[in-house]
Coordinates of C-alpha atoms in Angstrom, one line a residue:
Chain A
M1151 CA 0.0 0.0 0.0
N1152 CA 1.5 3.3 -1.0
E1153 CA 0.9 6.7 0.6
L1154 CA -2.0 7.7 -1.7
E1155 CA -3.8 4.3 -1.2
L1156 CA -3.3 4.6 2.6
I1157 CA -4.8 8.1 2.6
A1158 CA -7.7 7.0 0.5
S1159 CA -8.5 4.1 2.8
L1160 CA -8.2 6.2 5.9
T1161 CA -10.3 9.1 4.7
R1162 CA -13.2 6.9 3.5
S1163 CA -14.7 6.6 6.9
L1164 CA -13.8 9.7 8.9
P1165 CA -16.3 10.9 11.5
G1166 CA -18.3 14.0 10.3
N1167 CA -20.7 16.3 11.9
A1168 CA -23.2 19.1 11.0
F1169 CA -20.4 21.7 10.9
I1170 CA -18.5 20.2 7.9
V1171 CA -19.2 21.6 4.5
V1172 CA -16.2 20.0 2.8
G1173 CA -14.0 17.4 4.6
A1174 CA -10.8 15.7 3.5
G1175 CA -9.9 16.0 -0.2
D1176 CA -9.9 19.7 -1.1
D1177 CA -7.2 22.3 -0.5
C1178 CA -8.8 23.1 2.9
A1179 CA -11.6 21.8 5.0
V1180 CA -14.6 24.0 4.9
L1181 CA -16.8 24.5 8.0
D1182 CA -20.0 26.3 8.6
C1183 CA -19.6 27.8 12.2
G1184 CA -22.4 30.2 11.9
Q1185 CA -20.5 33.2 10.7
P1186 CA -23.1 35.2 8.7
G1187 CA -22.4 34.8 5.0
R1188 CA -19.0 33.1 5.5
F1189 CA -17.4 29.7 5.8
L1190 CA -14.4 28.9 8.0
L1191 CA -11.4 27.4 6.2
F1192 CA -9.1 25.0 8.1
K1193 CA -5.8 23.6 6.9
T1194 CA -2.6 22.0 8.2
D1195 CA 0.7 21.4 6.5
A1196 CA 4.1 20.2 7.7
V1197 CA 7.7 20.5 6.4
V1198 CA 10.3 18.0 7.5
E1199 CA 14.1 18.3 7.4
G1200 CA 15.5 16.1 4.7
V1201 CA 12.1 15.6 3.1
H1202 CA 10.8 19.2 2.3
F1203 CA 14.1 21.0 2.7
T1204 CA 17.8 20.2 3.0
P1205 CA 20.0 21.1 5.9
E1206 CA 21.4 23.8 3.7
A1207 CA 18.1 25.8 3.6
A1208 CA 18.3 29.1 5.6
P1209 CA 16.0 28.9 8.7
E1210 CA 14.2 32.0 7.5
Q1211 CA 13.3 30.1 4.3
I1212 CA 12.1 27.1 6.3
G1213 CA 9.7 29.3 8.2
H1214 CA 8.6 31.1 5.0
K1215 CA 8.0 27.8 3.2
A1216 CA 6.0 26.2 6.0
L1217 CA 3.6 29.2 6.4
G1218 CA 3.5 29.8 2.7
R1219 CA 2.2 26.3 1.9
C1220 CA -0.8 26.8 4.1
L1221 CA -1.4 30.3 2.7
S1222 CA -1.3 28.9 -0.8
D1223 CA -4.0 26.4 0.1
I1224 CA -6.2 29.2 1.6
A1225 CA -5.7 31.1 -1.6
A1226 CA -6.8 28.1 -3.7
M1227 CA -10.2 28.2 -2.0
G1228 CA -10.5 32.0 -2.7
G1229 CA -10.1 32.6 1.0
R1230 CA -8.5 35.0 3.4
P1231 CA -6.2 33.7 6.1
L1232 CA -6.9 34.7 9.7
A1233 CA -4.6 33.0 12.1
A1234 CA -2.0 30.2 12.4
L1235 CA -0.5 28.0 15.1
V1236 CA 3.1 26.8 14.9
T1237 CA 4.1 23.2 15.9
L1238 CA 7.9 23.1 16.1
A1239 CA 9.3 19.6 16.7
L1240 CA 13.0 20.2 17.5
P1241 CA 16.0 17.9 17.2
D1242 CA 18.1 17.4 20.3
N1243 CA 20.9 19.6 19.0
F1244 CA 18.7 22.6 18.2
S1245 CA 20.0 26.1 18.5
P1246 CA 17.8 28.8 19.9
V1247 CA 19.3 31.2 17.3
F1248 CA 18.3 28.9 14.5
V1249 CA 14.7 28.6 15.9
G1250 CA 14.5 32.4 16.2
R1251 CA 15.5 32.8 12.6
I1252 CA 12.7 30.3 11.5
Y1253 CA 10.3 32.6 13.3
T1254 CA 11.8 35.6 11.6
G1255 CA 10.9 34.2 8.2
L1256 CA 7.6 33.0 9.3
N1257 CA 6.6 36.2 11.0
A1258 CA 7.6 38.3 8.0
L1259 CA 5.3 36.4 5.7
A1260 CA 2.5 36.4 8.3
Q1261 CA 2.7 40.2 8.6
R1262 CA 2.7 40.6 4.8
H1263 CA -0.6 38.9 4.7
D1264 CA -2.1 40.1 8.0
V1265 CA -2.1 36.6 9.5
A1266 CA -1.9 36.3 13.3
I1267 CA 0.5 33.8 14.8
A1268 CA -1.8 32.7 17.7
G1269 CA 0.6 30.4 19.5
G1270 CA 1.4 26.7 19.0
E1271 CA 3.9 24.5 20.8
T1272 CA 7.4 23.1 20.8
T1273 CA 8.2 19.4 21.3
R1274 CA 11.1 17.0 20.7
N1275 CA 11.7 15.1 17.5
P1276 CA 15.3 13.9 18.3
E1277 CA 16.7 13.3 14.8
R1278 CA 15.3 16.2 12.7
L1279 CA 13.3 19.4 12.6
L1280 CA 9.6 19.2 11.7
L1281 CA 7.6 22.3 11.4
S1282 CA 3.8 22.0 11.1
I1283 CA 1.5 25.0 10.5
S1284 CA -2.3 25.0 11.3
M1285 CA -4.3 27.7 9.8
V1286 CA -7.8 29.1 9.9
G1287 CA -9.2 31.4 7.3
E1288 CA -12.5 32.6 6.0
V1289 CA -14.3 32.9 2.7
A1290 CA -17.6 34.3 1.5
R1291 CA -20.0 31.4 1.0
E1292 CA -20.7 32.1 -2.6
K1293 CA -17.0 32.7 -3.4
C1294 CA -15.6 29.4 -1.9
I1295 CA -14.0 27.6 -4.9
L1296 CA -13.7 23.8 -4.7
R1297 CA -11.8 21.4 -6.9
S1298 CA -15.0 19.8 -8.0
G1299 CA -16.6 22.5 -10.0
A1300 CA -14.9 22.2 -13.4
K1301 CA -17.3 21.8 -16.4
A1302 CA -16.7 20.4 -19.9
G1303 CA -15.8 23.3 -22.2
D1304 CA -14.1 25.4 -19.5
A1305 CA -10.8 27.1 -20.2
L1306 CA -7.9 26.1 -18.0
F1307 CA -5.5 28.8 -16.6
V1308 CA -2.4 28.7 -14.6
T1309 CA -0.5 31.6 -13.0
G1310 CA 3.3 32.1 -13.1
E1311 CA 5.8 29.6 -14.6
L1312 CA 6.2 26.0 -13.7
G1313 CA 9.0 23.5 -13.1
G1314 CA 12.4 23.5 -11.5
S1315 CA 11.1 24.9 -8.2
L1316 CA 13.5 22.8 -6.1
A1317 CA 16.4 24.9 -7.5
G1318 CA 15.3 27.5 -5.0
R1319 CA 11.8 28.9 -5.6
H1320 CA 10.1 26.4 -3.3
L1321 CA 11.7 28.2 -0.4
E1322 CA 10.8 31.7 -1.5
F1323 CA 7.5 31.6 -3.4
S1324 CA 4.7 34.1 -2.9
P1325 CA 1.4 32.6 -2.1
R1326 CA -1.2 33.9 -4.6
L1327 CA -3.7 35.3 -2.1
A1328 CA -4.3 38.7 -3.6
E1329 CA -4.6 37.1 -7.1
A1330 CA -7.1 34.4 -6.0
Q1331 CA -9.2 37.0 -4.2
W1332 CA -9.2 39.2 -7.2
L1333 CA -10.2 36.3 -9.5
T1334 CA -13.1 35.2 -7.3
A1335 CA -14.3 38.8 -6.9
H1336 CA -14.4 39.5 -10.7
F1337 CA -15.0 36.2 -12.4
S1338 CA -17.0 33.0 -11.9
I1339 CA -14.2 30.6 -11.1
H1340 CA -15.5 27.0 -11.5
A1341 CA -12.6 25.0 -9.9
M1342 CA -9.3 26.0 -8.4
I1343 CA -6.3 24.2 -6.8
D1344 CA -2.7 25.3 -5.9
V1345 CA 0.0 23.5 -7.9
S1346 CA 1.9 21.6 -5.2
D1347 CA 2.2 18.1 -6.5
G1348 CA 2.9 19.2 -10.1
L1349 CA 0.6 20.5 -12.8
A1350 CA -0.5 17.1 -14.1
G1351 CA -1.0 15.6 -10.7
D1352 CA -3.0 18.6 -9.3
L1353 CA -5.1 18.9 -12.5
R1354 CA -5.9 15.2 -12.0
H1355 CA -7.4 16.1 -8.6
I1356 CA -9.7 18.6 -10.3
L1357 CA -10.6 16.1 -13.1
R1358 CA -11.4 13.3 -10.7
L1359 CA -13.6 15.4 -8.3
S1360 CA -15.3 17.2 -11.2
E1361 CA -15.8 14.0 -13.2
V1362 CA -14.4 15.4 -16.4
G1363 CA -11.2 15.2 -18.5
A1364 CA -8.8 17.8 -19.9
E1365 CA -6.6 18.5 -22.9
L1366 CA -3.5 20.6 -22.4
L1367 CA -1.6 22.5 -25.2
A1368 CA 2.1 21.7 -24.9
R1369 CA 3.2 25.0 -26.3
A1370 CA 1.0 27.0 -24.0
I1371 CA 2.4 25.6 -20.7
P1372 CA 4.6 28.2 -19.1
V1373 CA 7.9 26.6 -18.4
S1374 CA 10.1 28.3 -15.8
R1375 CA 13.6 29.5 -16.5
A1376 CA 14.9 27.2 -13.8
A1377 CA 13.5 24.2 -15.6
K1378 CA 15.0 25.3 -18.9
L1379 CA 18.4 26.0 -17.4
R1380 CA 18.4 22.7 -15.6
A1381 CA 17.5 20.8 -18.8
R1382 CA 20.3 22.5 -20.7
G1383 CA 22.9 22.1 -17.9
E1384 CA 22.6 18.4 -17.1
S1385 CA 22.5 15.7 -19.7
S1386 CA 20.5 13.4 -17.4
S1387 CA 17.8 15.9 -16.4
K1388 CA 14.3 15.8 -17.8
P1389 CA 13.0 17.9 -20.7
P1390 CA 11.6 21.3 -19.4
L1391 CA 8.1 20.5 -20.4
L1392 CA 8.1 17.4 -18.3
A1393 CA 9.5 19.4 -15.4
A1394 CA 6.7 21.9 -15.8
L1395 CA 4.1 19.1 -15.8
G1396 CA 5.5 17.0 -13.0
D1397 CA 8.0 18.8 -10.7
G1398 CA 5.6 20.2 -8.1
E1399 CA 6.1 22.8 -5.4
D1400 CA 5.3 25.7 -7.8
F1401 CA 2.5 27.0 -5.5
E1402 CA 0.8 28.7 -8.5
L1403 CA -3.0 28.7 -9.0
L1404 CA -4.6 26.3 -11.5
F1405 CA -8.2 27.1 -12.3
S1406 CA -11.0 26.8 -14.8
V1407 CA -13.6 29.3 -16.0
S1408 CA -16.3 29.3 -18.8
S1409 CA -14.6 29.6 -22.1
G1410 CA -16.8 32.6 -22.8
D1411 CA -15.0 34.4 -19.9
A1412 CA -11.5 33.5 -21.0
V1413 CA -10.5 36.5 -23.1
A1414 CA -12.0 39.1 -20.7
L1415 CA -10.2 37.4 -17.8
L1416 CA -6.8 37.5 -19.6
D1417 CA -7.3 41.1 -20.5
A1418 CA -8.3 42.2 -17.0
W1419 CA -5.5 40.1 -15.4
N1420 CA -2.8 41.7 -17.5
K1421 CA -4.0 45.1 -16.4
Q1422 CA -4.3 44.1 -12.7
F1423 CA -1.1 41.9 -12.4
P1424 CA 1.2 43.0 -15.2
D1425 CA 4.2 41.3 -13.5
L1426 CA 2.6 37.9 -13.1
R1427 CA 2.1 35.7 -16.2
L1428 CA -1.3 34.1 -16.6
S1429 CA -1.5 31.3 -19.2
C1430 CA -4.5 29.6 -20.8
I1431 CA -3.1 26.1 -21.1
G1432 CA -6.0 24.0 -22.4
R1433 CA -9.6 23.1 -21.8
I1434 CA -11.8 20.8 -19.8
T1435 CA -13.4 17.9 -21.8
E1436 CA -16.4 15.7 -21.3
E1437 CA -14.2 12.7 -22.2
R1438 CA -12.3 11.6 -19.1
G1439 CA -8.5 11.4 -19.0
L1440 CA -5.7 13.9 -19.3
K1441 CA -4.3 14.5 -22.8
L1442 CA -1.5 16.6 -24.1
R1443 CA -1.6 18.1 -27.7
D1444 CA 1.7 19.0 -29.4
A1445 CA 3.0 19.4 -32.9
T1446 CA 3.0 15.6 -33.4
G1447 CA -0.6 14.9 -32.2
I1448 CA -2.5 14.1 -29.0
H1449 CA -0.9 12.0 -26.3
S1450 CA -2.2 10.5 -23.1
L1451 CA -0.6 11.7 -19.9
E1452 CA -0.1 8.7 -17.7
S1453 CA -0.7 9.1 -14.0
H1454 CA 2.9 8.6 -13.1
G1455 CA 3.6 12.0 -14.7
Y1456 CA 5.4 10.8 -17.8
I1457 CA 4.0 11.2 -21.3
H1458 CA 2.8 8.1 -23.0
F1459 CA 3.5 8.5 -26.7
A1460 CA 0.8 6.1 -28.0
Chain B
M1434 CA 18.3 28.5 27.0
N1435 CA 15.8 25.9 27.9
E1436 CA 12.5 25.1 26.2
L1437 CA 10.4 27.4 28.4
E1438 CA 12.8 30.3 27.9
L1439 CA 12.9 29.7 24.2
I1440 CA 9.1 29.7 24.0
A1441 CA 8.9 32.9 26.1
S1442 CA 11.4 34.7 23.8
L1443 CA 9.6 33.5 20.6
T1444 CA 6.1 34.4 21.7
R1445 CA 6.9 37.9 22.9
S1446 CA 6.7 39.4 19.4
L1447 CA 4.3 37.2 17.4
P1448 CA 2.3 39.0 14.7
G1449 CA -1.3 39.7 15.8
N1450 CA -4.4 41.0 14.0
A1451 CA -7.9 42.2 14.8
F1452 CA -9.3 38.6 15.0
I1453 CA -7.2 37.6 18.0
V1454 CA -8.9 37.8 21.4
V1455 CA -6.3 35.6 23.2
G1456 CA -3.0 34.5 21.5
A1457 CA -0.2 32.3 22.8
G1458 CA -0.3 31.5 26.5
D1459 CA -3.7 30.0 27.3
D1460 CA -5.1 26.5 26.8
C1461 CA -6.3 27.5 23.3
A1462 CA -6.1 30.6 21.1
V1463 CA -9.4 32.6 21.1
L1464 CA -10.5 34.3 17.9
D1465 CA -13.4 36.5 17.1
C1466 CA -14.5 35.5 13.6
G1467 CA -17.9 37.2 13.7
Q1468 CA -19.9 34.2 14.9
P1469 CA -22.8 35.9 16.8
G1470 CA -22.3 35.5 20.5
R1471 CA -19.4 33.0 20.2
F1472 CA -15.7 32.9 19.9
L1473 CA -13.7 30.4 17.9
L1474 CA -11.1 28.2 19.8
F1475 CA -8.0 27.1 18.0
K1476 CA -5.5 24.5 19.3
T1477 CA -2.7 22.2 18.2
D1478 CA -1.0 19.4 20.0
A1479 CA 1.5 16.7 19.0
V1480 CA 2.6 13.4 20.4
V1481 CA 6.0 11.9 19.4
E1482 CA 7.1 8.3 19.7
G1483 CA 9.7 7.9 22.5
V1484 CA 8.7 11.3 24.0
H1485 CA 4.9 11.0 24.6
F1486 CA 4.5 7.3 24.2
T1487 CA 6.7 4.3 24.1
P1488 CA 6.8 1.8 21.2
E1489 CA 4.8 -0.6 23.4
A1490 CA 1.7 1.7 23.4
A1491 CA -1.2 0.3 21.4
P1492 CA -1.8 2.3 18.2
E1493 CA -5.4 2.9 19.2
Q1494 CA -4.1 4.5 22.4
I1495 CA -1.8 6.7 20.5
G1496 CA -4.7 8.0 18.4
H1497 CA -6.8 8.4 21.5
K1498 CA -4.1 10.3 23.4
A1499 CA -3.3 12.7 20.6
L1500 CA -7.0 13.7 20.0
G1501 CA -7.7 13.7 23.8
R1502 CA -5.0 16.2 24.6
C1503 CA -6.6 18.8 22.3
L1504 CA -10.1 18.0 23.6
S1505 CA -8.8 18.5 27.1
D1506 CA -7.6 22.0 26.1
I1507 CA -10.9 22.9 24.5
A1508 CA -12.6 21.7 27.8
A1509 CA -10.3 23.9 29.8
M1510 CA -11.7 27.0 28.0
G1511 CA -15.3 25.9 28.6
G1512 CA -15.6 25.1 24.9
R1513 CA -17.2 22.7 22.5
P1514 CA -15.0 21.0 19.9
L1515 CA -16.1 21.2 16.3
A1516 CA -13.4 19.7 14.0
A1517 CA -9.9 18.3 13.9
L1518 CA -7.2 17.8 11.3
V1519 CA -4.7 15.0 11.6
T1520 CA -1.0 15.4 10.7
L1521 CA 0.6 12.0 10.6
A1522 CA 4.4 11.9 10.1
L1523 CA 5.3 8.3 9.5
P1524 CA 8.6 6.5 9.9
D1525 CA 10.0 4.7 6.9
N1526 CA 9.0 1.3 8.2
F1527 CA 5.3 2.2 8.9
S1528 CA 2.7 -0.5 8.6
P1529 CA -0.7 0.5 7.1
V1530 CA -2.4 -1.7 9.6
F1531 CA -0.7 0.2 12.5
V1532 CA -1.8 3.5 11.0
G1533 CA -5.4 2.2 10.5
R1534 CA -5.5 1.2 14.2
I1535 CA -4.3 4.8 15.2
Y1536 CA -7.3 6.1 13.3
T1537 CA -9.6 3.5 15.0
G1538 CA -8.7 5.0 18.4
L1539 CA -8.8 8.5 17.2
N1540 CA -12.1 8.2 15.4
A1541 CA -13.8 6.4 18.3
L1542 CA -13.0 9.3 20.7
A1543 CA -14.0 11.9 18.0
Q1544 CA -17.4 10.2 17.6
R1545 CA -17.9 10.1 21.4
H1546 CA -17.6 13.9 21.4
D1547 CA -19.2 14.7 18.0
V1548 CA -15.9 16.1 16.6
A1549 CA -15.5 15.8 12.9
I1550 CA -12.1 14.7 11.4
A1551 CA -12.0 17.1 8.5
G1552 CA -8.8 15.8 6.9
G1553 CA -5.1 16.4 7.4
E1554 CA -2.1 15.0 5.8
T1555 CA 0.6 12.3 6.0
T1556 CA 4.2 13.0 5.6
R1557 CA 7.6 11.3 6.3
N1558 CA 9.5 11.5 9.5
P1559 CA 12.0 8.7 8.9
E1560 CA 13.0 7.7 12.4
R1561 CA 9.8 7.9 14.4
L1562 CA 6.0 8.4 14.4
L1563 CA 4.7 11.9 15.1
L1564 CA 1.0 12.6 15.3
S1565 CA -0.2 16.2 15.5
I1566 CA -3.8 17.3 15.9
S1567 CA -5.2 20.7 15.1
M1568 CA -8.6 21.5 16.5
V1569 CA -11.2 24.2 16.2
G1570 CA -14.0 24.6 18.7
E1571 CA -16.4 27.3 19.9
V1572 CA -17.5 28.8 23.1
A1573 CA -20.1 31.4 24.2
R1574 CA -18.3 34.7 24.6
E1575 CA -19.4 35.2 28.2
K1576 CA -18.5 31.5 29.1
C1577 CA -14.9 31.6 27.7
I1578 CA -12.7 30.8 30.8
L1579 CA -9.1 32.0 30.7
R1580 CA -6.2 31.2 33.0
S1581 CA -6.0 34.9 34.0
G1582 CA -9.2 35.3 35.9
A1583 CA -8.4 33.9 39.4
K1584 CA -9.0 36.3 42.3
A1585 CA -7.6 36.5 45.8
G1586 CA -10.0 34.5 48.1
D1587 CA -11.1 32.1 45.4
A1588 CA -11.5 28.4 46.2
L1589 CA -9.4 26.1 44.1
F1590 CA -10.8 22.8 42.8
V1591 CA -9.5 19.9 40.8
T1592 CA -11.4 17.0 39.2
G1593 CA -10.4 13.3 39.5
E1594 CA -7.2 12.1 41.1
L1595 CA -3.6 13.1 40.3
G1596 CA -0.2 11.4 39.8
G1597 CA 1.1 8.3 38.3
S1598 CA -0.6 8.8 35.0
L1599 CA 2.3 7.4 33.0
A1600 CA 1.5 3.9 34.5
G1601 CA -1.3 3.8 31.9
R1602 CA -3.9 6.5 32.3
H1603 CA -2.2 9.0 30.0
L1604 CA -3.1 6.7 27.1
E1605 CA -6.8 6.3 28.1
F1606 CA -8.0 9.4 29.9
S1607 CA -11.4 10.9 29.3
P1608 CA -11.2 14.6 28.4
R1609 CA -13.5 16.5 30.8
L1610 CA -15.7 18.3 28.1
A1611 CA -19.1 17.6 29.6
E1612 CA -17.9 18.5 33.1
A1613 CA -16.4 21.8 32.0
Q1614 CA -19.5 22.7 30.0
W1615 CA -21.6 21.9 33.0
L1616 CA -19.4 24.0 35.3
T1617 CA -19.5 27.1 33.1
A1618 CA -23.2 26.7 32.6
H1619 CA -24.0 26.7 36.3
F1620 CA -21.3 28.6 38.0
S1621 CA -19.1 31.6 37.5
I1622 CA -15.7 29.9 37.0
H1623 CA -13.0 32.5 37.3
A1624 CA -10.0 30.7 35.9
M1625 CA -9.5 27.2 34.5
I1626 CA -6.7 25.0 33.0
D1627 CA -6.2 21.4 32.3
V1628 CA -3.6 19.5 34.3
S1629 CA -1.0 18.4 31.7
D1630 CA 2.3 19.6 33.2
G1631 CA 1.4 18.6 36.7
L1632 CA -0.8 20.3 39.4
A1633 CA 1.9 22.6 40.7
G1634 CA 3.2 23.6 37.2
D1635 CA -0.3 24.3 35.8
L1636 CA -1.4 26.1 38.9
R1637 CA 1.6 28.4 38.4
H1638 CA 0.4 29.3 35.0
I1639 CA -2.9 30.5 36.5
L1640 CA -1.1 32.4 39.3
R1641 CA 1.3 34.1 36.9
L1642 CA -1.4 35.2 34.5
S1643 CA -3.9 36.2 37.3
E1644 CA -1.1 38.0 39.3
V1645 CA -2.0 36.1 42.5
G1646 CA -0.6 33.4 44.7
A1647 CA -2.1 30.2 46.2
E1648 CA -2.1 28.0 49.2
L1649 CA -2.7 24.3 48.8
L1650 CA -3.8 21.9 51.5
A1651 CA -1.7 18.8 51.4
R1652 CA -4.3 16.4 52.8
A1653 CA -7.0 17.7 50.3
I1654 CA -5.0 16.9 47.2
P1655 CA -6.5 13.8 45.6
V1656 CA -3.7 11.3 45.0
S1657 CA -4.3 8.6 42.5
R1658 CA -4.1 4.9 43.3
A1659 CA -1.4 4.5 40.6
A1660 CA 0.8 7.1 42.4
K1661 CA 0.2 5.3 45.8
L1662 CA 1.0 1.9 44.4
R1663 CA 4.1 3.1 42.7
A1664 CA 5.4 4.7 45.8
R1665 CA 4.8 1.5 47.7
G1666 CA 6.3 -0.7 45.1
E1667 CA 9.6 1.0 44.3
S1668 CA 11.9 2.2 47.0
S1669 CA 13.3 4.9 44.6
S1670 CA 10.0 6.3 43.6
K1671 CA 8.7 9.7 44.8
P1672 CA 6.2 10.1 47.6
P1673 CA 2.6 10.0 46.3
L1674 CA 1.9 13.6 47.2
L1675 CA 4.9 14.7 45.1
A1676 CA 3.6 12.6 42.2
A1677 CA 0.2 14.2 42.5
L1678 CA 1.8 17.7 42.5
G1679 CA 4.3 17.1 39.7
D1680 CA 3.7 14.1 37.5
G1681 CA 1.5 15.7 34.8
E1682 CA -0.5 14.1 32.0
D1683 CA -3.6 13.8 34.3
F1684 CA -5.8 15.8 32.0
E1685 CA -8.1 16.8 34.8
L1686 CA -9.6 20.3 35.3
L1687 CA -8.1 22.8 37.7
F1688 CA -10.3 25.8 38.3
S1689 CA -11.1 28.6 40.8
V1690 CA -14.5 30.0 41.9
S1691 CA -15.6 32.6 44.5
S1692 CA -15.3 30.9 47.9
G1693 CA -19.0 31.8 48.4
D1694 CA -19.9 29.4 45.6
A1695 CA -17.7 26.5 46.8
V1696 CA -20.2 24.5 48.9
A1697 CA -23.0 24.8 46.5
L1698 CA -20.7 23.8 43.7
L1699 CA -19.5 20.7 45.5
D1700 CA -23.1 19.7 46.3
A1701 CA -24.3 20.1 42.8
W1702 CA -21.3 18.4 41.3
N1703 CA -21.7 15.3 43.5
K1704 CA -25.3 15.0 42.2
Q1705 CA -24.4 15.6 38.6
F1706 CA -21.2 13.5 38.4
P1707 CA -21.4 11.0 41.3
D1708 CA -18.6 8.9 39.8
L1709 CA -16.0 11.6 39.4
R1710 CA -14.3 13.1 42.5
L1711 CA -14.1 16.8 42.8
S1712 CA -11.7 18.2 45.5
C1713 CA -11.4 21.6 47.0
I1714 CA -7.6 21.7 47.3
G1715 CA -6.9 25.2 48.6
R1716 CA -7.4 28.9 47.9
I1717 CA -6.1 31.8 45.9
T1718 CA -4.1 34.4 47.9
E1719 CA -3.2 38.0 47.3
E1720 CA 0.4 37.2 48.3
R1721 CA 2.3 35.8 45.4
G1722 CA 3.9 32.4 45.3
L1723 CA 2.7 28.9 45.7
K1724 CA 2.6 27.4 49.2
L1725 CA 1.7 24.0 50.6
R1726 CA 0.1 23.6 54.1
D1727 CA 0.5 20.3 55.9
A1728 CA 0.5 19.0 59.5
T1729 CA 4.0 20.5 60.0
G1730 CA 3.3 24.0 58.7
I1731 CA 3.4 26.0 55.5
H1732 CA 6.1 25.3 52.9
S1733 CA 7.1 27.0 49.7
L1734 CA 6.7 25.0 46.5
E1735 CA 9.7 25.7 44.4
S1736 CA 9.2 26.0 40.7
H1737 CA 11.1 22.8 39.9
G1738 CA 8.2 20.9 41.4
Y1739 CA 9.9 19.8 44.7
I1740 CA 8.9 21.0 48.1
H1741 CA 11.2 23.3 49.8
F1742 CA 11.0 22.6 53.5
A1743 CA 12.1 26.0 54.8

């Protein structure tokens, strides 16, 4: 049983109650706690030394990344973050200065987005640092965007550029909160997710929950400079397009809107966010499965992330 | 710098915002998210293999303990739990059956208290299991009990029996949610905390935040059977009273009320909860410091948990 199968089996029978609007399976859990016109968003995310960052990462970057991952998930619901708790599991050889610098990075990002750090705890984890963030946020009920709302015919968009994030961007990315709030305020966004597992993997979450398929245009996928440089520099590295499809940790927004809104959205976006690329990368199809169209034809994208040239 | 000093230095300058009613330093963070008449409670707590449980603990007990600790903190605010997220950091040799049994224990306790498990995540922590729970709850604004409300002259009460929890009870305790809700519904509780660090340590949190002192009556402190047995069995073990004062992980409620309410409260309690002992263990004093009165006189309780026989 791999991790995904384990999660699937565990989440099939979780206890619910009347407060849950959306439980496990979206970017955040959604609760109805009686706030007039609003839902509560609830999220947790952890980073582990040697898994999500190397010992070379600056402590400020570790704090930034841990908080930023949760903020990115709040953004993907169209939400606004309110407060976070910090769980810091420290190795036996921890240095207070190092821990202080983690908080410096974390607090700076929190202040930029007006998120309160409402406490948390420290505990021991003898061999390695683990930093887990819990976050609550809120969203207007009619502006809460799920993964499950994509419709056949929708245009698919992604912000920024994808691939090669592990070269450095994964420690310094900007969660797309303002962008997501602007999108939901001005357009009817059908489905949204943040790109953390990789474009193909995260798109598959939308497709599965929306019960649709998609066709991506290879030349429209925005490949990051880091992915291109890496492909050029190392003979063994993967082609840049595959990096953009599969690398993960981009923390960009992937969303779908009615095709009729696509041109107006692109126009308005370019005026509002001239420094952040927005790409229309394909469309939602009634036919299930994920396909990639390039100059040589249409190819199936297998679920392990590699292209199957049929 | 020890852990407490580290936490103190980190929490002095955490970012806040307009939603925070109480930040770091109480049993839960308290947020005003606009729920009419209610506050949101927010808490996180982790258990780590080899720190909070031994490899011999049954996985159901590990799940029970992790969730129960958060529930106990919600209880200590007078609150009602709504939903939890589960962060499961798994060692490389994890068994899916073991993980399933953790959820069996966790889900059973969640259902008993109508708490939804709204998702969470699994990640790697190669050497040992770490299980962190995030929880949101709610409380009526005028019934939210802080650590900071104790007043000179108050009577001090504690539920249950204390000490020796590590002999087994720490894995199977019942969080005192119904009891705390009954207390706040029927009496004006001034200050409350759950006993997790040990009676003396947790009382000191109340005293520091309420800017008062306390005098405990040695013969009134309810010592658990486990603490007595342990003291009898091992020549090296500590006297039962010291175990009750310092052991921790009892997850009972410690609270103060006006001395004028004390007798009525004890009477009503014994009718409502005939199977759970409630003890009046002393009083809050204007004079700062924590003192213990026994047959030989009044002694200072030093902050390291041992009695200073002056």
